[in-house]
Amino acid sequence: MAQWRSTAEFRFKKKHGKQSSYHCTSVSVGDNWIKIPKCKPIRAKVHREIVGKVKSITLSRTLTGKYFASILADDTQEQPKQIDNLEANQVVGVDMGITDLAITSTGHKTGNPRFLKKAQRNLKRKQQALSRCKKGSKGRHKARLLVAKAHERVAFARNDFQHKLSKQLIDENQAVIVETLKVKNMLKNKRLARSIADAGWHSLITKLEYKAKQEGKHLVKIDQWFASSKTCSVCDLKQEKMPLRIRSWECSCGAIHDRDINAARNIKKQGILKLKAEGLSVSADGGLRKSGRLSVAA
Ligand SMILES: [Zn+2]
């Protein structure tokens, strides 16, 4: 992904009118430039080393006038084969929450940089300023740009955070298990929906999915409903109620649970069942024991 602001900006606009994105092939990319047909090289900030032959570039312009180039390159390497002998200690369950965007079965909590919320006051102020401007005035145009910029900053920061988090999860594990049905259910709840949209669960799952594919790892989505929060991950006993305000609890078996870590551990268990049902082998935690290729019904 490359980003640039350059003198070529004007030309690009003129040439393609109102088009906000432009796709072309027969292009080349250098350390700090991009060359598209019929233009001088365009100065660019190339964020990642381009490996392999550049196939095409898609140019796009954001509302605030920033230009981006998304570069498609073919490194001629085949996609890695998916790992089929997994080790349970390399499988991680991830519970997605609001206080923490992600909580793992290993007990790691990410925290949740709630960019939107923090920026909300700022946005609100800018939106109010916008509404005070006379329609069609120069001031209104400026104010609108400020609102768009505030939105954009939030989106960039959130995206960046999710990229780092998903990369780390995929790098450190052979399989990542997430629960998707919960996301759908919670989005129906309006009060929670805002925080959830803020946390961006869905886009995190999307990133995990393609990164897993690139690395030959597994992303397992648990969509079958099960009580990940209510069930004890040690003895499988299901509690009758588990209101959201309860953050930690003790099971009758003696296990003391952090609500979210317990849920993540249950998600991991379900994921392992699903992997095995697909015919993969998952060795027990820390052990050498290997399960056969027999299907285990989840
Ligand atoms: Zn228990």
XYZ file of C-alpha atoms and ligand atoms in Angstrom:
299
model
C 0.000 0.000 0.000
C 1.470 3.298 -0.913
C 0.351 6.752 -0.118
C 1.399 9.912 -1.821
C 0.629 13.521 -2.211
C 2.423 15.018 -5.102
C 2.347 17.394 -8.023
C 0.863 14.623 -10.075
C -2.229 14.933 -7.978
C -3.604 17.730 -10.114
C -2.969 15.892 -13.335
C -4.572 12.728 -12.118
C -7.683 14.628 -11.181
C -7.889 16.473 -14.440
C -7.326 13.419 -16.484
C -9.950 11.307 -14.859
C -12.521 13.867 -13.899
C -14.668 12.898 -10.985
C -13.532 9.325 -10.871
C -12.482 8.438 -7.373
C -10.644 5.299 -8.289
C -8.575 4.259 -11.258
C -7.199 0.854 -12.063
C -4.357 0.205 -14.472
C -1.860 -2.414 -15.488
C 1.624 -2.085 -17.064
C 2.873 -0.129 -14.119
C 6.082 -0.029 -12.142
C 7.020 0.850 -8.597
C 10.292 2.157 -7.151
C 11.447 2.998 -3.665
C 9.616 6.278 -3.644
C 7.754 6.499 -6.896
C 5.030 4.899 -8.941
C 4.805 4.937 -12.683
C 1.513 4.628 -14.469
C 1.008 4.880 -18.234
C 1.125 8.330 -19.821
C 2.379 10.055 -16.677
C 5.764 10.996 -15.295
C 6.717 8.944 -12.222
C 4.663 10.031 -9.250
C 6.370 10.596 -5.940
C 4.969 8.194 -3.380
C 5.475 6.913 0.117
C 5.721 3.159 -0.319
C 4.871 1.549 3.001
C 5.846 -1.997 2.205
C 8.505 -3.577 0.115
C 6.961 -4.846 -3.082
C 7.921 -8.475 -3.613
C 7.562 -9.942 -7.072
C 6.188 -8.546 -10.293
C 3.789 -5.645 -10.060
C 0.583 -6.605 -11.833
C -1.673 -3.637 -11.370
C -2.337 -0.531 -9.366
C -5.616 0.852 -8.145
C -5.517 4.537 -7.419
C -8.096 6.077 -5.193
C -8.794 9.396 -3.611
C -10.358 9.846 -0.204
C -12.880 12.526 0.677
C -10.177 14.727 2.095
C -8.085 14.559 -1.029
C -5.512 11.984 0.006
C -4.371 9.639 -2.699
C -3.728 5.975 -2.235
C -2.321 3.327 -4.465
C -3.096 -0.267 -3.784
C -0.530 -2.399 -5.542
C -1.109 -5.959 -6.619
C 2.067 -7.974 -7.055
C 2.673 -11.592 -7.888
C 5.575 -13.126 -5.971
C 5.214 -16.326 -8.054
C 5.235 -18.300 -4.845
C 2.368 -20.628 -4.336
C 0.105 -20.072 -1.420
C 1.459 -22.098 1.508
C -0.283 -25.343 2.202
C -2.423 -25.231 5.291
C -0.907 -26.830 8.360
C -2.711 -30.104 9.055
C -0.880 -31.291 12.145
C -1.702 -28.779 14.789
C -0.666 -28.540 18.387
C -3.262 -27.470 20.871
C -0.905 -25.001 22.524
C -0.605 -23.292 19.136
C -4.339 -22.875 18.871
C -5.773 -19.736 20.374
C -9.374 -18.878 21.187
C -10.319 -15.237 20.930
C -13.263 -13.652 22.670
C -14.128 -10.242 21.345
C -15.309 -7.706 23.836
C -15.943 -4.069 24.397
C -13.630 -3.154 27.246
C -10.991 -5.199 25.472
C -11.239 -5.654 21.729
C -9.801 -9.145 22.067
C -9.211 -11.503 24.967
C -7.274 -14.673 24.254
C -7.515 -18.110 25.816
C -3.953 -17.562 27.046
C -5.219 -14.665 29.144
C -3.962 -11.813 27.033
C -6.157 -8.724 26.911
C -5.597 -6.143 24.239
C -7.407 -3.221 25.728
C -9.533 -1.293 23.333
C -8.339 1.955 21.911
C -11.758 3.390 21.457
C -10.737 5.867 18.848
C -14.248 6.754 17.853
C -15.357 7.581 21.333
C -12.345 9.717 22.037
C -12.707 11.519 18.761
C -16.445 11.860 19.138
C -16.394 15.102 21.055
C -14.052 16.551 18.502
C -16.256 15.334 15.689
C -19.386 16.661 17.309
C -17.833 20.087 17.645
C -16.823 20.066 14.015
C -20.217 18.867 12.927
C -21.890 21.645 14.882
C -19.613 24.158 13.245
C -20.596 22.716 9.901
C -24.303 23.039 10.586
C -23.836 26.693 11.498
C -22.293 27.480 8.139
C -24.389 28.994 5.400
C -25.222 26.608 2.593
C -23.014 26.966 -0.413
C -20.527 29.169 1.413
C -16.773 28.759 1.367
C -16.796 28.294 5.119
C -19.173 25.389 4.811
C -16.909 23.656 2.360
C -14.000 24.046 4.790
C -16.046 22.814 7.732
C -17.156 19.764 5.815
C -13.572 18.923 5.046
C -12.671 19.138 8.733
C -15.450 16.684 9.599
C -14.267 14.276 6.925
C -10.693 14.563 8.174
C -11.711 13.729 11.726
C -13.580 10.647 10.489
C -10.632 9.601 8.405
C -8.103 9.871 11.227
C -10.228 7.558 13.336
C -10.554 5.034 10.530
C -6.817 4.976 9.806
C -5.859 4.507 13.437
C -8.399 1.735 13.933
C -7.306 -0.041 10.815
C -3.669 0.163 11.846
C -4.392 -1.273 15.273
C -6.366 -4.152 13.790
C -3.622 -4.966 11.309
C -1.053 -5.219 14.078
C -3.302 -7.294 16.303
C -4.361 -9.731 13.584
C -0.774 -10.117 12.378
C 0.423 -10.958 15.864
C -2.348 -13.484 16.456
C -1.703 -15.253 13.156
C 2.100 -15.121 13.494
C 2.078 -16.646 16.952
C -0.451 -19.419 16.349
C -1.341 -22.195 13.941
C -5.047 -21.597 14.324
C -7.149 -18.731 15.617
C -10.705 -19.422 16.721
C -13.352 -16.705 16.812
C -17.040 -16.648 17.554
C -19.170 -15.001 14.898
C -22.734 -15.575 15.951
C -22.242 -13.454 19.026
C -21.267 -10.558 16.816
C -24.513 -10.831 14.877
C -26.599 -11.104 18.031
C -24.971 -8.215 19.754
C -25.307 -5.961 16.758
C -29.056 -6.338 17.103
C -28.774 -4.775 20.521
C -28.785 -1.065 19.727
C -27.225 0.090 22.953
C -24.227 -2.115 22.391
C -24.097 -1.671 18.642
C -22.279 1.615 18.778
C -19.458 0.342 20.945
C -19.231 -2.752 18.803
C -19.110 -0.855 15.567
C -16.408 1.170 17.270
C -14.473 -1.908 18.214
C -14.760 -3.166 14.660
C -15.067 -6.875 15.321
C -16.137 -7.649 11.839
C -13.201 -5.986 10.144
C -10.841 -7.666 12.579
C -12.219 -11.074 11.585
C -11.794 -10.210 7.910
C -8.133 -9.328 8.483
C -7.533 -12.495 10.484
C -9.076 -14.505 7.694
C -6.882 -13.344 4.850
C -3.715 -13.250 6.945
C -4.345 -16.849 7.998
C -4.752 -17.837 4.368
C -1.483 -16.156 3.392
C 0.424 -18.011 6.081
C -1.180 -21.414 5.665
C -2.838 -21.115 9.027
C -6.390 -21.602 10.109
C -9.066 -19.160 11.064
C -11.981 -21.052 12.544
C -15.271 -19.258 12.844
C -17.632 -20.698 15.401
C -21.095 -19.802 14.229
C -22.993 -22.510 15.980
C -24.437 -21.048 19.135
C -22.989 -22.197 22.374
C -22.789 -20.640 25.819
C -19.150 -19.533 25.809
C -19.607 -17.206 28.777
C -21.869 -19.418 30.862
C -19.915 -22.649 30.601
C -17.046 -23.559 32.908
C -14.013 -24.223 30.704
C -12.666 -26.664 33.284
C -15.639 -28.943 34.036
C -18.098 -27.956 31.270
C -20.849 -27.230 33.773
C -23.225 -24.641 32.370
C -24.387 -21.819 34.649
C -27.982 -20.732 34.365
C -27.333 -17.042 34.251
C -24.331 -14.923 33.527
C -25.325 -11.248 33.385
C -22.884 -8.926 31.628
C -21.965 -7.121 34.829
C -20.401 -10.273 36.299
C -16.739 -10.084 35.402
C -15.444 -13.013 37.401
C -17.044 -16.047 38.999
C -16.381 -19.282 40.788
C -17.665 -22.588 39.500
C -18.860 -25.315 41.857
C -15.834 -27.352 40.712
C -13.630 -24.756 42.389
C -12.365 -23.050 39.260
C -12.236 -19.281 39.482
C -12.853 -17.611 36.162
C -12.298 -14.293 34.550
C -15.464 -14.031 32.479
C -13.778 -13.228 29.168
C -10.766 -15.511 29.454
C -13.106 -18.383 30.322
C -15.169 -17.588 27.218
C -12.013 -17.535 25.085
C -11.016 -20.949 26.454
C -14.417 -22.366 25.550
C -14.117 -20.860 22.090
C -10.764 -22.577 21.717
C -12.273 -25.925 22.765
C -15.073 -25.572 20.231
C -12.565 -24.606 17.568
C -10.450 -27.670 18.221
C -13.544 -29.853 17.880
C -14.312 -28.188 14.572
C -10.745 -28.612 13.294
C -10.850 -32.298 14.214
C -14.242 -32.694 12.573
C -12.628 -31.366 9.399
C -10.142 -34.219 9.613
C -7.161 -32.314 11.002
C -5.070 -33.587 13.832
C -4.677 -31.509 16.949
C -2.296 -32.816 19.567
C -3.162 -32.323 23.207
C -1.726 -29.359 25.086
C 1.942 -29.987 25.806
C 1.686 -33.675 24.969
C 2.857 -35.742 22.045
C -0.393 -37.606 21.716
C -1.899 -37.255 18.291
C -5.491 -37.802 17.496
C -6.163 -39.770 14.371
C -7.998 -38.469 11.371
C -11.250 -39.695 12.795
C -13.988 -37.133 12.788
C -15.089 -35.906 16.132
C -18.584 -34.555 16.002
C -18.778 -31.112 17.517
Zn -16.326 -25.949 36.719
